[in-house]
Amino acid sequence: MARKPYYIKTIKKLFALSGNQCAFNYKDKRCNQEIINSKGHVIGEICHIEAANKNGIRYNPNSNDDYRRSFKNLILLCPNHHKLIDADDTFSVYQLQQMKSNHDQENFTKINTDLINSATKELEKTYSSLIELISKDSKKKSNKELIESLIDTGNFRKAEEILSNSILKSEEDLANSALQLALLLELQFKYHEAVKQYEKAIKFYPENIEYNLRIGTLYSILDESIKAIEYYQKVIVLIEDKKENLELLPWVYNNLGMSHSSIGNYSEAFDFIEKALAIDINKFGPIHPDVAIRYNNLGAINKSLSNYNQAVEYYLKALKIDTANYGEASIQAAKRYTNLGAVLYHLGNYNVSIIYFEKAIQIISHISKVHRPELGNAYLGLGELYLAIDQNDKAIELNSKALEIYTNCLGEHHSYNASVYNNIGVAYNNKGNYEESIIYYKKSLAINRMYYDEIHKEIGINLNNIGASYLKNNSFLKAEEYITNALSIQLKIFGEKHFSTAVYYNNLGAIKSNTKQYREAITYFEKALRIGLDKLDATHPTILKFEHNINFNQELLNAEEL
């Protein structure tokens, strides 16, 4: 096992003082893009204040390599602002040093150490893999100690030169060099560039399981689920055909399933995770921690499908296993209690749901004296329960606690906060305070736009919620603008027959009705009814509501035409 490089220690210090936010703050333009995303993957980039090489911007010839790679000369930025400051010489060394200093002081000890350790754990594995690979490469073995030293101190440019300049003749040489460069790029969080190197290796060895798996994993980190699915599927075929690396199958099946889940392919997701579960039970037995993870993922998929009773069954199985392995007062058990609470209130079991959420809060608060995302999750879930039972002030109080926790340990603009802001918006909407609800819905929308393209379901939900509040506040033009945009997104993603599409049509019908455009209102309400009848029983309250809207507007139209 190779020793842990000094470079990784420097990264941990950068993370600890980052507040999990991009450090860019210039002329009142502040960026709060997260550095570590909700999956624990590093998506930020390390930038040199004084350039690392002679051709770089802000290069100081009187400095030295030790300083250039030191903590003082490094700043964590999002990819966009890294590109900006390296392309614009108006950003001086002094300005960036002040930017870094102010950011570090603001965020001292703000980010949770567990998040840092989780994010850098893979770095240590990648480092060990790279050193091991170089040790096996006869053409670079003589440079092993030099390369190791360069990587240890973060001198990646020189290490990359050595790896690139070796005499390469055979396909094996080229593939091996590409793999080494890919691992080196991963250590710098340059995932897109790393993928390109892995794909070079794939050209020579298309059936190499390791290379295909790394590409799939990186696409998963980059949230490019469709590409991740492509490579995970290829890996499964290779493993099954070659009968090699069979121990990887459950891990790949699970990742393939979660990638499908992330794009709404729940049926495929369920099938693949069930395959992972069957292999794990056969290999490890029924109470292994990996089995609990599979049950938990199957529970989450059933929850997404509104199969709440089945979700409870899977979450209880995961809880039983985690309690046996880690104890009832463990973080793992607390996570399962939170998940159970979130499902049970959908089934109307409010009292039991509250017990589970409060149990999770009690366990996590006892274990850790610093804020953890898991504690925020429990408060968020409990807040959603109180929304469901129309206790809106209590919902605002609990969601505000979740907001404080997420902000302290993940950063102000973390994706989790979008859910919190949306929930607070719902509570104010329920209270009839529509102007306040719009403020919070727009905060949620602003964060979601940092993470998603405009054609995304979360963006559509935000736009519809804003429009619905404008509708209730009698701002019909603004309401129509937002809900029309929401409907456009909905149709592109889910199509005409999805039930949420009916909700959007109903909202547009309400706008037309309030503006005395009764014929257009009836058209929208009829569209909503057709979709609803395909999903719900004819006696369902929602169906009766759609029918009432049609009949009421028909009466108004008839009266107008007399």
XYZ file of C-alpha atoms in Angstrom:
562
model
C 0.000 0.000 0.000
C 1.530 3.299 -1.075
C 1.819 6.045 1.526
C -0.742 8.804 1.537
C 0.659 11.762 -0.454
C 1.130 15.168 1.066
C -1.067 16.464 -1.752
C -4.146 14.707 -0.355
C -3.537 16.295 3.061
C -3.481 19.698 1.338
C -6.770 18.900 -0.413
C -8.388 17.981 2.903
C -7.347 21.348 4.342
C -8.764 23.144 1.296
C -12.052 21.297 1.724
C -12.183 22.006 5.460
C -12.042 25.750 4.827
C -14.252 25.801 1.737
C -17.670 25.630 3.364
C -18.355 23.317 0.395
C -18.718 26.386 -1.814
C -16.832 27.895 -4.721
C -14.625 30.691 -3.346
C -15.351 33.149 -6.177
C -16.541 36.528 -4.863
C -15.769 39.539 -7.068
C -17.506 42.925 -7.236
C -20.551 41.634 -5.330
C -20.821 38.650 -7.684
C -20.624 35.652 -5.416
C -20.721 31.996 -6.416
C -22.046 29.346 -4.047
C -21.728 26.328 -6.331
C -20.941 23.273 -4.212
C -17.515 21.600 -4.263
C -18.741 18.154 -3.160
C -22.138 17.164 -4.538
C -24.967 15.308 -2.803
C -23.497 11.949 -3.874
C -20.188 12.721 -2.163
C -18.346 13.291 -5.448
C -15.890 16.171 -5.867
C -17.074 18.430 -8.692
C -15.020 21.521 -7.820
C -11.542 22.212 -9.179
C -8.252 23.250 -7.611
C -6.902 26.463 -9.091
C -3.415 27.965 -8.739
C -3.318 31.623 -7.732
C 0.219 31.989 -9.087
C 0.450 29.772 -12.157
C 2.138 26.383 -11.907
C 4.021 26.791 -15.212
C 5.705 29.527 -17.234
C 2.942 29.749 -19.823
C 0.214 30.103 -17.242
C -1.570 33.276 -16.194
C -0.147 35.036 -13.090
C 3.144 33.107 -13.297
C 5.756 34.408 -10.852
C 9.324 33.577 -11.982
C 10.689 34.521 -8.551
C 8.587 31.901 -6.790
C 9.333 28.168 -6.489
C 7.529 24.905 -7.077
C 7.043 24.182 -3.375
C 5.102 27.430 -2.916
C 3.182 27.035 -6.166
C 1.817 23.694 -4.914
C 1.266 24.854 -1.347
C -2.038 25.447 0.423
C -1.455 29.227 0.329
C -1.380 29.241 -3.481
C -4.401 26.991 -4.055
C -8.085 27.940 -4.158
C -11.157 25.740 -4.677
C -13.475 26.971 -7.435
C -16.338 25.620 -9.495
C -15.364 24.636 -13.086
C -16.896 27.798 -14.595
C -14.996 30.235 -12.375
C -11.776 28.251 -12.698
C -11.988 28.789 -16.451
C -12.881 32.454 -15.966
C -9.940 33.433 -13.785
C -7.474 31.485 -15.928
C -8.747 33.260 -19.065
C -8.942 36.800 -17.679
C -5.756 38.567 -16.571
C -7.778 41.227 -14.734
C -7.816 38.825 -11.786
C -4.568 39.644 -9.989
C -2.680 37.522 -7.468
C -3.652 39.975 -4.724
C -7.361 39.839 -5.644
C -7.379 36.035 -5.606
C -5.436 35.899 -2.335
C -8.022 38.200 -0.738
C -10.820 36.126 -2.233
C -9.296 32.958 -0.750
C -8.535 34.535 2.637
C -12.039 35.947 3.065
C -13.644 32.684 2.013
C -11.449 30.562 4.325
C -12.178 32.791 7.325
C -15.931 32.746 6.681
C -16.061 28.976 6.459
C -13.616 27.841 9.123
C -14.690 24.367 10.385
C -18.032 24.757 8.610
C -17.911 21.610 6.483
C -18.392 18.241 8.140
C -15.215 16.120 8.374
C -17.111 12.955 7.397
C -17.976 14.563 4.070
C -14.306 15.465 3.499
C -13.080 11.960 4.386
C -15.686 10.342 2.152
C -14.801 12.581 -0.795
C -11.057 11.958 -0.510
C -11.249 8.229 0.161
C -11.440 7.493 -3.553
C -8.437 9.766 -4.137
C -6.318 7.530 -1.944
C -7.466 4.437 -3.871
C -6.759 6.149 -7.199
C -3.292 7.166 -5.994
C -2.477 3.594 -4.933
C -3.725 2.218 -8.282
C -1.555 4.653 -10.215
C 1.621 3.869 -8.273
C 0.969 0.138 -8.608
C 0.454 0.491 -12.356
C 3.688 2.437 -12.789
C 5.539 -0.219 -10.754
C 4.418 -2.873 -13.247
C 5.392 -0.787 -16.305
C 8.934 -1.761 -17.288
C 9.410 1.397 -19.391
C 8.542 3.700 -16.474
C 9.673 1.610 -13.538
C 13.003 3.457 -13.359
C 11.098 6.731 -12.920
C 8.726 5.313 -10.293
C 10.244 7.097 -7.299
C 10.465 10.403 -9.150
C 6.864 10.171 -10.372
C 5.698 9.141 -6.907
C 7.493 12.122 -5.385
C 6.000 14.495 -7.955
C 2.474 13.224 -7.286
C 3.031 13.316 -3.509
C 3.782 17.035 -3.699
C 1.127 17.814 -6.304
C 3.514 18.469 -9.212
C 1.147 16.905 -11.731
C 2.428 18.844 -14.708
C 5.902 17.308 -14.440
C 4.480 13.867 -13.665
C 2.254 14.106 -16.722
C 5.240 15.058 -18.894
C 7.162 11.977 -17.785
C 4.178 9.679 -18.309
C 3.521 11.179 -21.760
C 7.120 11.253 -23.026
C 7.924 7.564 -22.671
C 8.705 5.680 -25.875
C 5.465 3.938 -26.796
C 5.374 1.417 -29.598
C 2.805 -1.280 -28.935
C -0.923 -1.037 -28.385
C -0.322 -2.232 -24.845
C 2.122 0.636 -24.257
C -0.387 3.212 -25.514
C -3.266 1.773 -23.510
C -1.156 1.549 -20.357
C 0.036 5.138 -20.751
C -3.535 6.344 -21.301
C -4.634 4.555 -18.138
C -1.822 6.129 -16.108
C -2.687 9.590 -17.395
C -6.375 8.970 -16.657
C -5.589 8.075 -13.045
C -3.378 11.149 -12.751
C -6.190 13.321 -14.087
C -8.640 11.757 -11.634
C -6.349 12.833 -8.788
C -6.843 16.389 -10.030
C -10.661 15.952 -10.357
C -10.365 16.465 -14.114
C -12.988 13.845 -14.840
C -13.863 14.824 -18.404
C -10.191 14.684 -19.398
C -9.772 11.396 -17.526
C -12.675 9.874 -19.485
C -10.949 10.822 -22.748
C -7.799 8.958 -21.672
C -9.777 5.896 -20.613
C -11.564 5.940 -23.962
C -8.174 5.929 -25.704
C -7.368 2.746 -23.816
C -10.753 1.304 -24.799
C -9.931 1.763 -28.495
C -7.083 -0.700 -28.127
C -8.728 -2.989 -25.591
C -12.516 -2.662 -26.042
C -13.115 -5.699 -23.826
C -11.083 -4.483 -20.868
C -13.411 -4.652 -17.876
C -11.437 -2.228 -15.684
C -11.329 0.569 -18.261
C -15.027 0.279 -19.142
C -15.957 0.250 -15.471
C -13.915 3.373 -14.713
C -15.585 5.228 -17.588
C -19.028 4.217 -16.338
C -18.146 5.336 -12.817
C -16.852 8.716 -13.998
C -19.953 9.342 -16.094
C -21.973 8.532 -12.991
C -19.953 11.107 -11.010
C -20.580 13.625 -13.795
C -24.340 12.869 -13.589
C -24.350 11.719 -17.206
C -26.589 8.750 -16.436
C -27.270 7.662 -20.016
C -23.545 7.351 -20.759
C -22.985 5.634 -17.409
C -25.702 3.106 -18.269
C -24.029 2.370 -21.618
C -20.722 1.444 -19.989
C -22.194 -0.402 -16.996
C -24.188 -2.579 -19.402
C -21.050 -3.280 -21.389
C -19.188 -4.260 -18.220
C -21.919 -6.729 -17.245
C -21.771 -8.397 -20.675
C -17.970 -8.612 -20.466
C -18.009 -10.085 -16.961
C -20.628 -12.686 -17.868
C -18.919 -13.632 -21.143
C -15.401 -13.821 -19.722
C -16.405 -15.264 -16.338
C -13.911 -12.822 -14.847
C -14.272 -10.281 -12.029
C -17.549 -11.889 -10.989
C -17.201 -10.238 -7.577
C -17.924 -6.881 -9.290
C -21.332 -7.929 -10.634
C -23.513 -6.894 -7.659
C -21.764 -3.509 -7.444
C -22.218 -2.901 -11.199
C -25.852 -4.092 -11.168
C -26.564 -1.727 -8.256
C -24.929 1.255 -9.983
C -26.695 0.446 -13.232
C -29.981 0.316 -11.364
C -29.397 3.638 -9.606
C -28.423 5.247 -12.917
C -31.731 4.079 -14.404
C -33.550 5.371 -11.326
C -31.975 8.811 -11.714
C -33.650 9.224 -15.126
C -36.988 7.736 -14.073
C -36.530 4.227 -15.511
C -37.824 2.661 -12.302
C -38.802 -0.731 -13.704
C -35.298 -1.306 -15.110
C -33.775 0.072 -11.907
C -35.760 -2.388 -9.788
C -34.756 -5.368 -11.928
C -31.036 -4.611 -11.801
C -30.930 -3.952 -8.060
C -32.858 -7.171 -7.443
C -30.117 -8.996 -9.363
C -27.490 -7.349 -7.144
C -29.490 -8.367 -4.071
C -29.746 -12.012 -5.136
C -25.991 -12.258 -5.714
C -25.171 -10.586 -2.380
C -27.495 -12.858 -0.392
C -26.039 -15.926 -2.087
C -22.470 -14.741 -1.436
C -22.666 -13.057 1.982
C -25.881 -14.314 3.542
C -29.053 -12.404 4.459
C -27.660 -9.991 7.093
C -24.649 -8.480 5.312
C -24.435 -4.628 5.148
C -24.449 -4.744 1.329
C -27.771 -6.586 1.461
C -29.189 -3.742 3.576
C -28.052 -1.221 0.935
C -29.850 -3.164 -1.801
C -33.059 -3.360 0.271
C -32.837 0.373 0.954
C -32.441 1.159 -2.761
C -35.407 -1.068 -3.626
C -37.412 0.789 -0.986
C -36.466 4.131 -2.532
C -37.575 2.980 -5.998
C -40.930 1.789 -4.653
C -41.361 5.140 -2.907
C -40.728 6.920 -6.225
C -43.435 4.729 -7.773
C -45.815 5.506 -4.866
C -45.752 1.823 -3.889
C -45.571 2.818 -0.250
C -46.444 -0.517 1.400
C -43.713 -2.278 -0.556
C -41.297 0.527 0.275
C -41.986 0.022 3.997
C -41.236 -3.693 3.666
C -37.845 -3.058 2.080
C -36.898 -0.271 4.492
C -37.780 -2.503 7.481
C -35.570 -5.267 6.092
C -32.694 -2.800 5.713
C -33.269 -1.496 9.257
C -33.211 -5.002 10.722
C -29.887 -5.791 9.053
C -28.246 -2.478 9.947
C -29.399 -2.763 13.564
C -27.862 -6.248 13.740
C -24.560 -5.037 12.269
C -24.166 -1.552 13.705
C -26.594 -1.321 16.614
C -29.896 0.490 17.022
C -28.227 3.791 17.941
C -26.132 4.008 14.723
C -26.091 6.444 11.828
C -27.099 3.590 9.518
C -30.174 2.830 11.630
C -31.048 6.545 11.840
C -31.042 6.772 8.034
C -33.492 3.860 7.838
C -35.754 5.451 10.466
C -35.826 8.639 8.372
C -36.726 6.686 5.244
C -39.487 4.806 7.066
C -40.896 8.028 8.440
C -40.988 9.533 4.938
C -43.019 6.596 3.590
C -45.384 6.042 6.508
C -46.854 9.527 6.425
C -47.810 8.928 2.780
C -49.819 5.972 4.101
C -51.502 8.185 6.692
C -49.626 6.631 9.637
C -48.697 10.042 11.005
C -48.083 9.076 14.625
C -45.733 6.218 13.765
C -44.020 8.404 11.173
C -43.350 11.104 13.788
C -41.893 8.475 16.150
C -39.447 7.313 13.455
C -38.345 10.835 12.505
C -37.843 11.832 16.133
C -35.917 8.627 16.778
C -33.580 9.454 13.875
C -33.070 12.997 15.193
C -32.325 11.689 18.694
C -29.774 9.122 17.459
C -27.880 11.514 15.162
C -27.859 14.343 17.729
C -26.405 11.955 20.319
C -23.737 10.573 17.988
C -22.485 13.874 16.588
C -22.217 17.312 18.157
C -21.614 18.913 14.752
C -24.141 19.265 11.959
C -24.568 16.274 9.674
C -26.650 16.069 6.479
C -28.484 13.053 7.930
C -29.866 15.272 10.707
C -31.086 17.741 8.101
C -32.781 14.872 6.238
C -34.706 13.867 9.361
C -35.891 17.432 10.024
C -36.809 17.821 6.347
C -38.888 14.644 6.381
C -40.632 15.608 9.613
C -41.362 19.036 8.158
C -42.943 17.424 5.088
C -45.153 15.336 7.365
C -46.461 18.459 9.105
C -47.151 19.948 5.679
C -49.241 16.876 4.870
C -51.384 17.367 8.001
C -51.700 21.116 7.359
C -49.676 22.249 10.383
C -47.863 24.862 8.351
C -46.169 26.867 11.123
C -44.624 23.674 12.515
C -43.585 22.701 8.971
C -41.834 26.060 8.501
C -40.040 25.657 11.852
C -38.741 22.167 11.026
C -37.764 22.994 7.452
C -35.900 26.054 8.751
C -33.897 23.744 11.034
C -33.082 21.539 8.034
C -32.042 24.651 6.092
C -29.668 25.744 8.872
C -28.080 22.288 9.062
C -27.647 21.874 5.299
C -26.223 25.383 4.962
C -23.719 24.845 7.775
C -22.400 21.491 6.595
C -23.008 21.533 2.832
C -23.154 25.181 1.804
C -25.828 27.777 1.153
C -26.619 26.678 -2.380
C -26.467 22.911 -1.987
C -29.145 21.029 -3.922
C -30.772 19.849 -0.672
C -31.699 23.446 0.128
C -33.842 23.592 -3.019
C -36.169 21.020 -1.430
C -36.278 22.975 1.829
C -37.113 26.265 0.128
C -39.835 24.538 -1.891
C -41.386 23.064 1.265
C -41.373 26.433 3.034
C -42.988 27.896 -0.085
C -45.733 25.264 0.100
C -46.342 26.092 3.770
C -46.718 29.811 3.083
C -48.955 29.022 0.113
C -51.161 26.904 2.386
C -51.324 29.800 4.852
C -52.524 32.130 2.085
C -49.321 34.188 2.142
C -48.757 33.923 -1.598
C -46.129 36.649 -1.946
C -43.943 34.926 0.655
C -44.480 31.538 -0.980
C -43.325 32.923 -4.339
C -40.119 34.217 -2.734
C -39.261 30.737 -1.444
C -40.313 28.955 -4.624
C -37.999 31.260 -6.589
C -35.128 30.503 -4.196
C -35.701 26.811 -4.863
C -35.787 27.448 -8.619
C -32.524 29.437 -8.510
C -30.686 26.558 -6.820
C -32.171 23.889 -9.093
C -31.022 25.878 -12.130
C -27.458 25.543 -10.834
C -27.746 21.754 -11.115
C -30.187 20.968 -13.901
C -30.843 21.892 -17.492
C -34.019 23.899 -18.082
C -35.791 20.761 -19.342
C -35.863 18.955 -15.999
C -38.767 17.828 -13.816
C -37.549 19.821 -10.785
C -37.510 23.009 -12.850
C -41.028 22.227 -14.072
C -42.287 21.669 -10.522
C -40.782 24.991 -9.402
C -42.347 26.886 -12.297
C -45.753 25.316 -11.705
C -45.633 26.113 -7.980
C -44.720 29.735 -8.673
C -47.506 29.971 -11.243
C -50.038 28.416 -8.867
C -49.202 31.006 -6.188
C -49.537 33.818 -8.724
C -52.913 32.307 -9.694
C -54.145 32.354 -6.100
C -52.833 35.913 -5.763
C -54.908 36.877 -8.836
C -51.805 37.702 -10.929
C -53.149 35.813 -13.913
C -50.697 36.917 -16.608
C -47.687 35.867 -14.534
C -49.461 32.675 -13.526
C -50.065 31.740 -17.156
C -46.458 32.494 -18.099
C -44.988 30.216 -15.426
C -47.482 27.368 -15.753
C -47.245 27.348 -19.567
C -43.463 26.987 -19.278
C -43.920 24.256 -16.684
C -46.328 22.379 -18.976
C -43.874 22.610 -21.876
C -41.169 20.991 -19.735
C -43.600 18.367 -18.451
C -44.671 17.336 -21.947
C -41.085 17.074 -23.193
C -40.067 14.824 -20.295
C -43.146 12.756 -19.496
C -45.558 13.265 -22.382
C -49.301 13.862 -22.528
C -50.469 10.912 -20.399
C -48.497 11.546 -17.170
C -50.745 12.475 -14.235
C -48.766 15.635 -13.404
C -49.629 16.877 -16.882
C -53.287 16.800 -15.821
C -52.468 19.013 -12.828
C -50.818 21.584 -15.100
C -53.774 21.535 -17.520
C -56.127 22.042 -14.582
C -54.117 25.065 -13.410
C -54.221 26.600 -16.884
C -57.951 25.965 -16.963
C -58.311 27.844 -13.681
C -56.427 30.822 -15.141
C -58.691 30.913 -18.192
C -61.759 30.602 -15.985
C -60.672 33.498 -13.777
C -60.081 35.661 -16.841
C -63.561 34.727 -18.197
C -62.173 32.710 -21.110
C -64.592 29.889 -20.396
C -64.303 27.992 -23.662
C -60.507 27.738 -23.344
C -60.937 26.807 -19.673
C -63.229 23.914 -20.568
C -60.682 22.656 -23.128
C -57.948 22.500 -20.478
C -60.225 20.915 -17.855
C -61.306 18.251 -20.360
C -57.673 17.427 -21.110
C -57.048 17.093 -17.381
C -60.091 14.813 -17.010
C -59.028 12.500 -19.868
C -55.605 11.992 -18.323
C -57.064 11.594 -14.840
C -59.556 8.904 -15.893
C -56.669 6.900 -17.320
C -54.975 6.893 -13.901
C -57.736 7.115 -11.272
C -61.133 5.630 -10.509
C -64.127 7.653 -11.735
C -65.187 8.303 -8.129
C -61.807 9.678 -7.041
C -62.066 13.216 -5.547
C -59.637 14.587 -8.138
C -61.796 13.260 -10.992
C -64.903 14.743 -9.388
C -63.077 18.070 -9.091
C -62.145 18.053 -12.797
C -65.762 17.250 -13.729
C -67.055 20.034 -11.479
C -64.686 22.514 -13.158
C -65.994 21.537 -16.593
C -69.642 21.761 -15.578
C -69.199 25.049 -13.722
C -67.446 26.714 -16.653
C -70.007 25.323 -19.090
C -72.732 27.014 -17.025
C -70.784 30.293 -17.072
C -70.266 29.998 -20.828
C -73.978 29.279 -21.415
C -74.963 32.265 -19.276
C -72.559 34.499 -21.190
C -73.958 33.391 -24.555
C -77.602 34.073 -23.626
